[in-house]
Amino acid sequence: IEIEFRDAPKKRIKRNLSLNCDENANETRCCRYPLTVDFEKFGWDWIIAPKRYEAWYCAGECMISFLPKYEHTHVMQLSTSAIPCCSPKKMNSIRLLYFDMSYNVIYSTIPNMVVEKCSCS
């Protein structure tokens, strides 16, 4: 009988380079900040649910040392006067229950309403 032991292949874990911050953070890098959208404050009484949701927003500096994995962004900064900006990298949808113009109740998925990750681009 022959027995052979092998190490299991190691799975690499992808780092999350997206930062989450709050208003009190002293972070200058591109960061995701909380933003609560309250439909009632807008006077949008035609929306049944949710009455509010967390939308988040992106803000911060995109210095050369903090650039993302996209080489194009780095090359653009070196070859033009274009400055990378902090913007959403990944967005998610929300589900909304609302009245249409004929007062029918509509259940719909609205795309790109929640910022999941921010990045310099």
Short mmCIF file of C-alpha atoms in Angstrom, two decimals:
data_model
loop_
_atom_site.label_atom_id
_atom_site.label_comp_id
_atom_site.label_asym_id
_atom_site.label_seq_id
_atom_site.Cartn_x
_atom_site.Cartn_y
_atom_site.Cartn_z
CA ILE A 1 0.00 0.00 0.00
CA GLU A 2 1.30 3.37 -0.97
CA ILE A 3 -0.01 6.56 0.66
CA GLU A 4 0.73 9.99 -0.71
CA PHE A 5 -0.10 13.25 1.06
CA ARG A 6 -0.61 16.41 -0.94
CA ASP A 7 -1.33 19.91 0.18
CA ALA A 8 -4.72 21.11 -0.90
CA PRO A 9 -4.51 23.87 -3.47
CA LYS A 10 -4.84 27.22 -1.76
CA LYS A 11 -7.66 29.41 -2.93
CA ARG A 12 -6.85 33.05 -3.20
CA ILE A 13 -9.23 35.42 -1.52
CA LYS A 14 -9.91 38.57 -3.48
CA ARG A 15 -9.24 41.67 -1.43
CA ASN A 16 -11.97 44.23 -1.18
CA LEU A 17 -10.21 47.47 -2.06
CA SER A 18 -13.39 49.48 -1.70
CA LEU A 19 -13.50 51.53 1.50
CA ASN A 20 -16.58 52.24 3.57
CA CYS A 21 -16.43 55.48 5.53
CA ASP A 22 -18.67 57.75 7.54
CA GLU A 23 -18.87 61.52 7.74
CA ASN A 24 -16.56 61.56 10.79
CA ALA A 25 -13.77 59.65 9.04
CA ASN A 26 -10.58 61.51 8.18
CA GLU A 27 -10.18 59.44 5.04
CA THR A 28 -9.11 61.29 1.89
CA ARG A 29 -9.07 58.28 -0.46
CA CYS A 30 -11.99 57.25 -2.65
CA CYS A 31 -14.59 55.94 -0.23
CA ARG A 32 -18.25 54.86 -0.01
CA TYR A 33 -20.33 57.04 2.34
CA PRO A 34 -23.83 56.41 3.68
CA LEU A 35 -26.73 58.27 2.09
CA THR A 36 -30.31 57.65 3.16
CA VAL A 37 -32.91 58.47 0.51
CA ASP A 38 -36.24 59.30 2.14
CA PHE A 39 -39.07 59.36 -0.40
CA GLU A 40 -41.48 60.96 2.08
CA LYS A 41 -39.13 63.94 2.51
CA PHE A 42 -39.23 64.37 -1.29
CA GLY A 43 -43.04 64.41 -1.10
CA TRP A 44 -43.23 61.27 -3.19
CA ASP A 45 -46.37 59.85 -1.58
CA TRP A 46 -46.99 57.61 -4.61
CA ILE A 47 -44.24 55.27 -3.39
CA ILE A 48 -45.70 52.63 -1.07
CA ALA A 49 -42.55 50.79 0.01
CA PRO A 50 -39.84 51.19 0.95
CA LYS A 51 -40.33 54.69 2.32
CA ARG A 52 -36.54 55.07 2.56
CA TYR A 53 -33.40 53.13 1.63
CA GLU A 54 -29.60 53.32 1.86
CA ALA A 55 -28.28 54.53 -1.51
CA TRP A 56 -24.65 55.33 -0.53
CA TYR A 57 -22.39 57.66 -2.54
CA CYS A 58 -18.73 57.86 -3.59
CA ALA A 59 -16.35 60.67 -2.68
CA GLY A 60 -12.64 61.20 -2.16
CA GLU A 61 -9.34 61.69 -3.90
CA CYS A 62 -7.86 59.40 -6.52
CA MET A 63 -4.13 59.84 -6.13
CA ILE A 64 -1.76 57.85 -8.31
CA SER A 65 -0.81 55.52 -5.45
CA PHE A 66 -4.48 54.63 -4.90
CA LEU A 67 -5.40 53.84 -8.49
CA PRO A 68 -7.35 50.65 -9.16
CA LYS A 69 -6.31 47.62 -11.14
CA TYR A 70 -7.17 49.26 -14.47
CA GLU A 71 -3.97 50.25 -16.22
CA HIS A 72 -5.97 52.44 -18.59
CA THR A 73 -6.70 54.86 -15.73
CA HIS A 74 -3.01 55.11 -14.89
CA VAL A 75 -1.99 55.64 -18.53
CA MET A 76 -4.71 58.29 -18.99
CA GLN A 77 -3.46 60.23 -15.99
CA LEU A 78 0.14 60.16 -17.24
CA SER A 79 -0.65 61.05 -20.86
CA THR A 80 -3.42 63.65 -20.50
CA SER A 81 -4.66 66.21 -18.05
CA ALA A 82 -7.57 63.91 -17.19
CA ILE A 83 -7.83 63.30 -13.46
CA PRO A 84 -9.34 60.03 -12.21
CA CYS A 85 -12.45 60.50 -10.15
CA CYS A 86 -14.06 58.50 -7.37
CA SER A 87 -17.18 56.88 -8.81
CA PRO A 88 -19.38 53.81 -8.34
CA LYS A 89 -17.75 50.57 -9.46
CA LYS A 90 -20.62 48.24 -8.58
CA MET A 91 -24.30 49.09 -8.30
CA ASN A 92 -27.34 47.13 -7.14
CA SER A 93 -31.04 47.48 -7.68
CA ILE A 94 -33.89 48.09 -5.24
CA ARG A 95 -37.41 46.69 -5.29
CA LEU A 96 -40.11 49.31 -5.23
CA LEU A 97 -43.86 49.12 -4.64
CA TYR A 98 -45.66 52.19 -6.00
CA PHE A 99 -48.76 53.61 -7.68
CA ASP A 100 -48.59 54.34 -11.41
CA MET A 101 -50.46 57.24 -13.08
CA SER A 102 -53.68 55.15 -13.16
CA TYR A 103 -53.36 54.27 -9.44
CA ASN A 104 -52.45 50.66 -10.18
CA VAL A 105 -50.08 49.11 -7.65
CA ILE A 106 -46.77 48.24 -9.35
CA TYR A 107 -43.97 46.06 -7.96
CA SER A 108 -40.78 46.77 -9.86
CA THR A 109 -37.02 46.33 -9.67
CA ILE A 110 -35.19 49.60 -10.30
CA PRO A 111 -31.57 49.01 -11.42
CA ASN A 112 -28.49 50.95 -10.30
CA MET A 113 -29.98 52.56 -7.20
CA VAL A 114 -27.50 51.37 -4.52
CA VAL A 115 -23.73 51.91 -4.64
CA GLU A 116 -22.02 48.69 -3.55
CA LYS A 117 -18.39 49.62 -4.30
CA CYS A 118 -16.47 52.77 -5.22
CA SER A 119 -13.32 53.00 -7.29
CA CYS A 120 -11.10 55.50 -9.06
CA SER A 121 -11.76 55.61 -12.79
#
